[in-house]
Amino acid sequence: MWIKRLLFSALAAAFLLPAPSQAQERRQITIGISQFPSTFHPSIDAMMAKSYILGLTRRPLTVYDADWTLICMLCVELPTLENGQAVLTELEDGRQGVALTYRLLPEAVWGDGTPITSADAVFTWEVGRHPQSGVSNAELYRRITEVEVVDDKTFILHVDRLTFAYNAINDFNLLPAHVEREAFADPAAYRQRSLYDADPTNPALSAGPYRITEMRHGSHVVLERNPHWWGEQAAFERIIVRAIENTQALEANLLSGQVDMIAGESGLPIDQVLAFEQRHGQRFQIHYQPNLSYEHVDFNLSDPILSQLPVRQALLYALDREALVQQLFQGRQQVAHGTVHPLDWVHAEDVPVYEYDARRAGELLDEAGFRPGPGGIRRDAEGRPLSLTFMSTGGNRTRELVQQVLQAQWRQIGVDVRINNEPPRVLFGETLTRRRFPHMVMFAWISSPENVPRTTLHSESIPSEENGWAGQNYGGYANEEMDRLIGEIEVELDREARREKWRRLQHLYAETLPALPLFFRSDAHIMPLWLEGVRPTGHQYPATLWVEEWRVRS
Amino acid sequence: MLRHIFSRLIQSAVVLAVMSFVIYSLIGLMPGDPVDLMIAHTPGLTAEDQRRLRELHGLDQPLLGRYLAWAGNVLQGDLGYSRLQARPVLDALLPALGNSLILLVASLAVALAIALPLGVLAAMRPGSVFDTFVNMIAFAGISMPVFWLGLMLIVVFAVLLGWLPAGGVETIGGGGLADRALHLVLPVVTLAVAGTGQYVRHVRAAMIEILRQDHIRTAQAKGCSRRRIVMHHALRNAMIPVTTILALDIGAMFSGALITETVFAYPGMGKLIYDAVMGNDYNLALAGLLLATAMTLAGNLLADIAYAWLDPRISYR
């Protein structure tokens, strides 16, 4: 009898005693990603995995938020011509520049308690513009001619040109001068001596809600709360970011509970997530975030066949892209009708759309002189078959599936398409950069909101032996109006006037078809049911920049 | 014997020197350079930045000049800096080397511990039910794709049963020897399964061959026990071809456990070399590949020494 009583008491106690809430239990979260950063220096090598981890430890001066709006994170207010914090200046050569006043948050400090000051801005500029420092994208630093210190928390950037994005200094990654200056004593050795890699757990490197406390290269990073963080306290005491490159293994780790969530920014391919959702969708929250990555088919416009606009138009009319995204991605990725994402404010609603029309495609090919021939393949007047080589990154299952669908659709209008894929490093390292693809190549551009396509569509950016194969206009697209529009958009400050120029650029893109737009990718974020407050962005500034908003569902 | 070892060491040094040039040239001839790969992540990278970065990384220099500079530094004990791991090559290499050695020794030990008795027992009763069963197991082990086996083991033992960790080297933030051993179980089993199948086949074939030889019949006629014949006369001789296979496997497994390392997120030499080659990290790739070559050479030298121990008739002059 006493045993029964004891059991009853134990059960009653178990039910009546207040259970610890989820919020109390979940003091740690483990995030799985599929890459490990090659460096933790914010300005050396751009990599999504690095941005994701640094989002937990740093706050940039300016950044695009989840609504794709430019905001201040480490500064008090965005300098604008309207609020007087941005002032037009005239340069010695008569060009127009701009002086931008940034005021740092008064409470902002590095992870060792040292205030973040204007001296850090000066040091950052010195590092960024030094040719031997190893900073990859130094364009912004070169454009800044002087950093003028007003006081400890206020500095003025003198920039040698005025563009519409004059106050977006997202690439100006503040460095802690008080600990990094010594490493910069020999600029040529800075890459090897910077504490970001030599001593990544140094608390002074942190300027965000977390700091790195342990790092095992290629395996994981452990982050703990930064005691000197000035903002809202983050929910988790510890965050572990684990890198598991094999996406099947990453999925298995999620199911086994060794990771709690998989970051959409550097996680599973969408087709794997769609299959995962069908099997385990009830156990997780799965969020598909429209992304700025633009999947497209580049043409080699030096090719005599593809240099003909009707042929390019026919190739686009022949594609049922709606069916493609429905069948392959269950509609989770959006059909692209141009380079500008529909969520971008400069997207033009009235851009000409090439709806699927196989008959029209056939007519255009007839007009171009390609008539149906034996075996259903069209031939030109001299009897040569309309046969095109289609390249992409080998081993990328999603791309290979898309290629097969496109190949079949083009076959319907009599175009013989041969798939010839290459490993990514060969494709991006040689074939594209040296413009050695014979006809068509499929890949994606990663961009940011209102990203002016100078490097991809301006004729100056066509890679050639003369310019050392620099530039990413791989197709060789040269259009005077496009060049002019790109130049005008860059310096147009009036929002409405700029929108109009963007509209024309998108129309021109649709009219001249330098590439075939396919779809905009989506990031698939897999999160536990108990997590809330994660706001994926869909651009290169990851959701971790707002980690203090992440909460355990109560 | 000492003279032989000394001469082999000198030969190995020459092989390594030649290999260093061959590997450096092959990596240099691969399409693209690190800056080309950077562009894929940074479409806004200007032409000026591309030129500056090529100059900074020495990529504007001819291949031979780069190699000679590298060789000069190595002779002074400086293996260089890994661009991909942002730390000195030696710092990147040593942890991976340690992890790979642990994985290699453990999986070889497991494979041999299973393969030797199974191979010997199967050879003693060729054509029996047991022999057929062992052959089936061996063929299954050899033909099973490593990535599939690895994933299946993760699904069963980590996801469904929850007995073992799905990957990594140790529990993050804590661990100890037992914890490290637990993390080793699945990758070791994965590697050992393929190895076991292969070694069973070799041990069995060698034993069947030896057991048919005259000296075994003589030993039987002299009244030696079956146990002594098998263990002392047959197995020792059968180990000579098996040792050759083992010696070659050491080098291959050292750098070739790439799939196992990737599936189990185990940071070893295979993954390190693969990433370094694909990422155009010349210094790291070269050091890793040379180390793998050195391991193969060392394995073969050990095999030579083992031959002399296994069969006293073998001597080196």
XYZ file of N, CA and C in Angstrom, chain A residues 296-457:
486
model
N 20.002 32.495 -63.829
C 19.761 32.895 -65.221
C 20.657 32.105 -66.164
N 20.390 32.262 -67.455
C 21.245 31.639 -68.470
C 21.953 32.762 -69.220
N 23.266 32.785 -69.107
C 24.053 33.776 -69.839
C 24.311 33.258 -71.254
N 24.242 34.176 -72.228
C 24.564 33.804 -73.613
C 25.970 34.264 -73.947
N 26.623 33.528 -74.796
C 27.844 34.070 -75.379
C 27.410 34.885 -76.591
N 27.383 36.197 -76.406
C 26.836 37.060 -77.454
C 27.799 37.260 -78.623
N 28.981 36.674 -78.525
C 29.901 36.711 -79.671
C 29.575 35.601 -80.654
N 28.732 34.680 -80.221
C 28.364 33.573 -81.109
C 27.399 34.086 -82.189
N 27.636 33.710 -83.456
C 26.787 34.263 -84.531
C 25.307 33.908 -84.392
N 25.001 32.768 -83.795
C 23.582 32.402 -83.635
C 22.964 33.202 -82.484
N 23.647 33.199 -81.355
C 23.058 33.837 -80.176
C 23.158 35.360 -80.201
N 23.921 35.886 -81.118
C 23.962 37.353 -81.226
C 22.667 37.872 -81.862
N 21.850 36.952 -82.406
C 20.582 37.357 -83.024
C 19.480 37.420 -81.958
N 18.924 38.609 -81.799
C 17.891 38.796 -80.781
C 16.701 37.844 -80.951
N 16.171 37.638 -82.191
C 15.017 36.725 -82.318
C 15.313 35.319 -81.787
N 16.539 34.857 -81.939
C 16.879 33.522 -81.433
C 16.805 33.524 -79.897
N 17.354 34.563 -79.285
C 17.326 34.632 -77.812
C 15.881 34.739 -77.325
N 15.097 35.539 -78.038
C 13.684 35.684 -77.644
C 12.952 34.347 -77.792
N 13.258 33.650 -78.879
C 12.604 32.352 -79.105
C 12.950 31.388 -77.972
N 14.202 31.415 -77.549
C 14.626 30.508 -76.479
C 13.875 30.814 -75.185
N 13.545 32.093 -74.975
C 12.820 32.442 -73.747
C 11.328 32.120 -73.876
N 10.758 32.404 -75.038
C 9.347 32.070 -75.243
C 9.105 30.562 -75.090
N 10.106 29.796 -75.405
C 9.929 28.327 -75.378
C 9.914 27.763 -73.957
N 10.261 28.609 -72.974
C 10.366 28.087 -71.605
C 9.099 28.348 -70.802
N 8.555 27.280 -70.254
C 7.415 27.430 -69.344
C 7.989 27.487 -67.939
N 8.415 28.688 -67.559
C 9.123 28.819 -66.275
C 8.186 28.649 -65.081
N 6.913 29.028 -65.266
C 5.946 28.836 -64.171
C 5.829 27.350 -63.847
N 5.706 26.542 -64.913
C 5.587 25.094 -64.702
C 6.867 24.554 -64.066
N 7.983 25.116 -64.492
C 9.265 24.651 -63.961
C 9.352 24.884 -62.450
N 9.031 26.104 -61.999
C 9.153 26.369 -60.554
C 8.077 25.608 -59.764
N 6.944 25.364 -60.406
C 5.909 24.597 -59.711
C 6.343 23.141 -59.560
N 6.840 22.585 -60.645
C 7.174 21.155 -60.626
C 8.417 20.866 -59.808
N 9.429 21.698 -59.957
C 10.686 21.399 -59.269
C 10.738 21.977 -57.858
N 10.105 23.123 -57.658
C 10.249 23.797 -56.359
C 8.909 24.049 -55.673
N 7.893 23.384 -56.131
C 6.544 23.542 -55.567
C 6.167 25.024 -55.425
N 6.628 25.807 -56.358
C 6.293 27.230 -56.366
C 7.001 28.046 -55.310
N 7.999 27.456 -54.636
C 8.684 28.176 -53.554
C 9.726 29.156 -54.070
N 10.049 29.091 -55.355
C 10.963 30.074 -55.922
C 10.176 30.824 -56.996
N 10.536 32.113 -57.147
C 9.716 32.986 -57.984
C 10.323 33.149 -59.373
N 9.470 33.064 -60.374
C 9.949 33.256 -61.750
C 10.529 34.656 -61.886
N 11.662 34.765 -62.565
C 12.296 36.067 -62.787
C 11.966 36.545 -64.193
N 11.656 37.839 -64.297
C 11.442 38.430 -65.618
C 12.516 39.472 -65.909
N 13.502 39.542 -65.032
C 14.597 40.488 -65.217
C 15.554 40.363 -64.048
N 16.527 41.264 -63.986
C 17.530 41.145 -62.918
C 17.025 41.661 -61.577
N 15.981 42.497 -61.615
C 15.537 43.156 -60.377
C 14.438 42.331 -59.706
N 14.637 42.053 -58.432
C 13.681 41.235 -57.691
C 12.373 42.011 -57.475
N 11.235 41.334 -57.584
C 9.957 42.039 -57.395
C 9.828 42.702 -56.016
N 10.584 42.251 -55.029
C 10.481 42.880 -53.715
C 11.360 44.129 -53.587
N 12.197 44.352 -54.588
C 13.057 45.532 -54.568
C 12.215 46.742 -54.969
N 12.392 47.852 -54.305
C 11.502 48.997 -54.565
C 11.661 49.541 -55.981
N 12.774 49.250 -56.631
C 12.953 49.775 -57.991
C 12.398 48.829 -59.061
N 11.799 47.738 -58.626
C 11.243 46.795 -59.601
C 10.091 47.450 -60.373
N 10.113 47.326 -61.683
C 9.059 47.913 -62.522
C 8.004 46.852 -62.816
N 6.769 47.205 -62.503
C 5.669 46.244 -62.687
C 5.344 46.023 -64.166
N 5.672 47.025 -64.995
C 5.238 46.928 -66.397
C 6.329 46.388 -67.328
N 7.281 45.689 -66.771
C 8.344 45.101 -67.608
C 7.733 44.068 -68.546
N 8.103 44.096 -69.827
C 7.561 43.085 -70.752
C 7.881 41.671 -70.264
N 6.866 40.833 -70.331
C 7.020 39.465 -69.828
C 6.944 38.491 -70.994
N 7.844 37.566 -71.024
C 7.840 36.539 -72.072
C 7.089 35.312 -71.539
N 5.759 35.335 -71.704
C 4.980 34.178 -71.267
C 5.278 33.005 -72.191
N 5.079 31.809 -71.682
C 5.345 30.603 -72.477
C 4.502 30.616 -73.746
N 5.144 30.559 -74.886
C 4.437 30.586 -76.157
C 5.302 29.865 -77.203
N 5.128 28.572 -77.276
C 5.980 27.765 -78.150
C 5.763 28.126 -79.621
N 4.519 28.514 -79.938
C 4.230 28.847 -81.335
C 5.004 30.106 -81.752
N 4.968 31.095 -80.869
C 5.699 32.348 -81.140
C 7.205 32.069 -81.241
N 7.672 31.173 -80.378
C 9.099 30.820 -80.402
C 9.461 30.233 -81.775
N 8.582 29.364 -82.269
C 8.825 28.747 -83.561
C 8.850 29.788 -84.680
N 7.909 30.750 -84.614
C 7.844 31.804 -85.641
C 9.129 32.630 -85.653
N 9.608 32.939 -84.447
C 10.832 33.749 -84.362
C 12.031 33.011 -84.960
N 12.076 31.705 -84.719
C 13.182 30.927 -85.285
C 13.047 30.829 -86.803
N 11.785 30.748 -87.273
C 11.551 30.753 -88.730
C 12.100 32.047 -89.327
N 11.759 33.159 -88.626
C 12.214 34.474 -89.117
C 13.738 34.563 -89.125
N 14.340 33.910 -88.152
C 15.813 33.949 -88.055
C 16.462 32.994 -89.051
N 15.641 32.264 -89.794
C 16.181 31.392 -90.836
C 16.425 29.961 -90.402
N 15.881 29.592 -89.263
C 16.046 28.205 -88.809
C 14.725 27.467 -89.014
N 14.717 26.595 -90.033
C 13.487 25.878 -90.413
C 13.535 24.454 -89.879
N 12.311 23.897 -89.589
C 12.299 22.510 -89.102
C 12.979 21.571 -90.090
N 13.796 20.669 -89.547
C 14.541 19.741 -90.393
C 14.338 18.312 -89.938
N 15.148 17.390 -90.462
C 15.003 15.984 -90.097
C 15.214 15.772 -88.595
N 14.420 14.861 -88.038
C 14.547 14.553 -86.609
C 13.978 15.639 -85.725
N 13.244 16.587 -86.340
C 12.627 17.642 -85.531
C 13.578 18.767 -85.165
N 14.825 18.702 -85.597
C 15.802 19.746 -85.271
C 15.844 20.775 -86.395
N 15.801 22.017 -86.009
C 15.815 23.092 -87.021
C 17.204 23.230 -87.648
N 17.203 23.706 -88.879
C 18.471 23.898 -89.595
C 18.464 25.251 -90.267
N 19.655 25.795 -90.458
C 19.736 27.081 -91.166
C 19.719 26.829 -92.676
N 19.848 27.898 -93.463
C 19.725 27.783 -94.917
C 20.760 26.837 -95.499
N 21.898 26.710 -94.799
C 22.953 25.822 -95.311
C 22.856 24.412 -94.744
N 21.783 24.167 -94.030
C 21.525 22.821 -93.534
C 22.218 22.480 -92.220
N 22.801 23.489 -91.577
C 23.469 23.216 -90.296
C 22.430 23.182 -89.173
N 22.477 22.170 -88.322
C 21.456 22.061 -87.268
C 21.615 23.150 -86.210
N 20.482 23.530 -85.635
C 20.495 24.525 -84.546
C 20.826 23.781 -83.255
N 22.109 23.707 -82.982
C 22.580 22.917 -81.849
C 23.398 23.812 -80.912
N 23.019 23.821 -79.647
C 23.667 24.725 -78.692
C 24.199 23.951 -77.482
N 25.336 24.398 -76.988
C 25.906 23.775 -75.787
C 25.430 24.542 -74.560
N 25.025 23.807 -73.559
C 24.448 24.409 -72.352
C 25.278 23.955 -71.152
N 25.930 24.899 -70.487
C 26.833 24.539 -69.385
C 26.274 25.005 -68.042
N 26.757 24.363 -67.002
C 26.456 24.813 -65.639
C 27.423 24.113 -64.696
N 27.146 24.225 -63.403
C 28.046 23.625 -62.414
C 27.690 22.156 -62.216
N 28.603 21.275 -62.573
C 28.360 19.844 -62.409
C 28.275 19.482 -60.932
N 27.417 18.508 -60.647
C 27.289 18.058 -59.258
C 26.241 18.826 -58.477
N 25.707 19.916 -59.061
C 24.646 20.659 -58.393
C 23.324 20.062 -58.882
N 22.715 19.250 -58.011
C 21.555 18.462 -58.417
C 20.411 19.346 -58.898
N 20.174 20.448 -58.198
C 19.062 21.321 -58.569
C 19.277 21.877 -59.970
N 20.497 22.357 -60.210
C 20.776 22.951 -61.531
C 20.665 21.885 -62.624
N 21.122 20.694 -62.317
C 21.063 19.637 -63.336
C 19.613 19.294 -63.687
N 18.747 19.324 -62.677
C 17.326 19.076 -62.937
C 16.748 20.172 -63.819
N 17.070 21.416 -63.471
C 16.565 22.554 -64.253
C 17.056 22.439 -65.692
N 18.321 22.089 -65.845
C 18.881 21.956 -67.197
C 18.098 20.948 -68.032
N 17.764 19.834 -67.380
C 17.052 18.786 -68.133
C 15.677 19.269 -68.586
N 15.009 20.031 -67.697
C 13.689 20.556 -68.068
C 13.834 21.532 -69.233
N 14.818 22.443 -69.132
C 15.007 23.434 -70.201
C 15.368 22.740 -71.511
N 16.218 21.752 -71.413
C 16.638 21.018 -72.615
C 15.419 20.420 -73.321
N 14.510 19.819 -72.500
C 13.323 19.189 -73.078
C 12.417 20.243 -73.713
N 12.287 21.403 -73.050
C 11.398 22.447 -73.592
C 11.972 23.035 -74.882
N 13.264 23.180 -74.945
C 13.881 23.715 -76.165
C 13.792 22.685 -77.309
N 13.841 21.434 -76.922
C 13.719 20.367 -77.931
C 12.365 20.464 -78.626
N 11.337 20.900 -77.845
C 9.984 21.017 -78.395
C 9.919 22.000 -79.557
N 10.789 23.022 -79.549
C 10.746 23.996 -80.661
C 11.843 23.707 -81.686
N 12.488 22.554 -81.535
C 13.459 22.137 -82.551
C 14.881 22.602 -82.306
N 15.181 22.935 -81.055
C 16.558 23.334 -80.744
C 17.240 22.173 -80.024
N 18.360 21.761 -80.576
C 19.104 20.648 -79.992
C 20.083 21.231 -78.965
N 19.868 20.890 -77.705
C 20.707 21.455 -76.644
C 21.531 20.342 -76.005
N 22.840 20.534 -76.007
C 23.750 19.535 -75.412
C 24.241 20.063 -74.071
N 24.027 19.280 -73.034
C 24.480 19.693 -71.703
C 25.936 19.288 -71.517
N 26.742 20.233 -71.089
C 28.162 19.955 -70.883
C 28.607 20.706 -69.631
N 28.475 20.039 -68.487
C 28.755 20.721 -67.227
C 30.210 20.577 -66.801
N 30.623 21.501 -65.952
C 31.998 21.472 -65.443
C 31.958 21.666 -63.929
N 32.986 21.182 -63.232
C 33.044 21.448 -61.790
C 33.060 22.965 -61.553
N 32.472 23.415 -60.429
C 32.357 24.860 -60.201
C 33.682 25.609 -60.345
N 34.759 25.019 -59.828
C 36.006 25.778 -59.872
C 36.529 25.921 -61.311
N 36.209 24.975 -62.173
C 36.633 25.099 -63.565
C 35.723 26.111 -64.269
N 34.429 25.986 -64.002
C 33.473 26.876 -64.667
C 33.723 28.331 -64.270
N 33.795 28.571 -62.934
C 33.965 29.952 -62.483
C 35.418 30.415 -62.574
N 36.329 29.465 -62.491
C 37.739 29.844 -62.488
C 38.322 30.040 -63.878
N 37.718 29.449 -64.876
C 38.347 29.509 -66.201
C 37.319 29.788 -67.301
N 36.332 28.910 -67.410
C 35.419 28.967 -68.552
C 34.666 30.300 -68.615
N 34.127 30.727 -67.475
C 33.369 31.977 -67.481
C 34.298 33.179 -67.559
N 35.310 33.185 -66.697
C 36.154 34.382 -66.623
C 36.906 34.628 -67.922
N 37.234 33.565 -68.639
C 37.932 33.736 -69.926
C 36.957 33.699 -71.105
N 35.688 33.693 -70.806
C 34.615 33.671 -71.819
C 34.797 32.512 -72.785
N 35.024 31.324 -72.219
C 35.290 30.161 -73.075
C 34.077 29.247 -73.221
N 32.909 29.719 -72.821
C 31.720 28.880 -73.016
C 31.179 29.147 -74.413
N 30.856 28.079 -75.152
C 30.481 28.293 -76.551
C 29.136 28.990 -76.727
N 28.142 28.594 -75.924
C 26.812 29.165 -76.175
C 26.118 29.675 -74.914
N 25.752 28.765 -74.026
C 24.919 29.175 -72.885
C 25.487 28.595 -71.587
N 25.311 29.341 -70.513
C 25.767 28.854 -69.217
C 24.796 29.342 -68.142
N 24.455 28.443 -67.243
C 23.486 28.790 -66.199
C 24.199 28.927 -64.853
N 23.982 30.039 -64.196
C 24.517 30.239 -62.851
C 23.704 31.354 -62.199
N 24.112 31.785 -61.008
C 23.329 32.803 -60.293
C 24.201 33.985 -59.932
N 23.589 35.148 -59.912
C 24.240 36.334 -59.362
C 23.676 36.603 -57.978
N 24.568 36.880 -57.032
C 24.124 37.261 -55.685
C 24.199 38.789 -55.641
N 23.146 39.431 -55.185
C 23.222 40.896 -55.178
C 22.607 41.458 -53.908
N 22.492 42.768 -53.873
C 21.907 43.442 -52.716
C 20.779 44.330 -53.232
N 19.947 44.869 -52.345
C 18.861 45.718 -52.835
C 19.407 46.894 -53.652
N 18.711 47.225 -54.683
C 19.058 48.313 -55.606
C 20.522 48.224 -56.037
N 20.872 47.052 -56.503
C 22.250 46.803 -56.910
C 22.421 47.181 -58.384
N 23.222 48.194 -58.638
C 23.419 48.649 -60.020
C 24.307 47.638 -60.745
N 23.863 47.139 -61.899
C 24.592 46.033 -62.553
C 25.817 46.469 -63.357
N 26.634 47.344 -62.793
C 27.809 47.830 -63.546
C 28.754 46.684 -63.879
N 29.020 45.815 -62.894
C 30.022 44.766 -63.137
C 29.485 43.641 -64.032
N 28.167 43.580 -64.210
C 27.628 42.472 -65.001
C 27.045 42.900 -66.353
N 26.674 44.178 -66.498
C 26.040 44.585 -67.756
C 26.745 45.742 -68.466
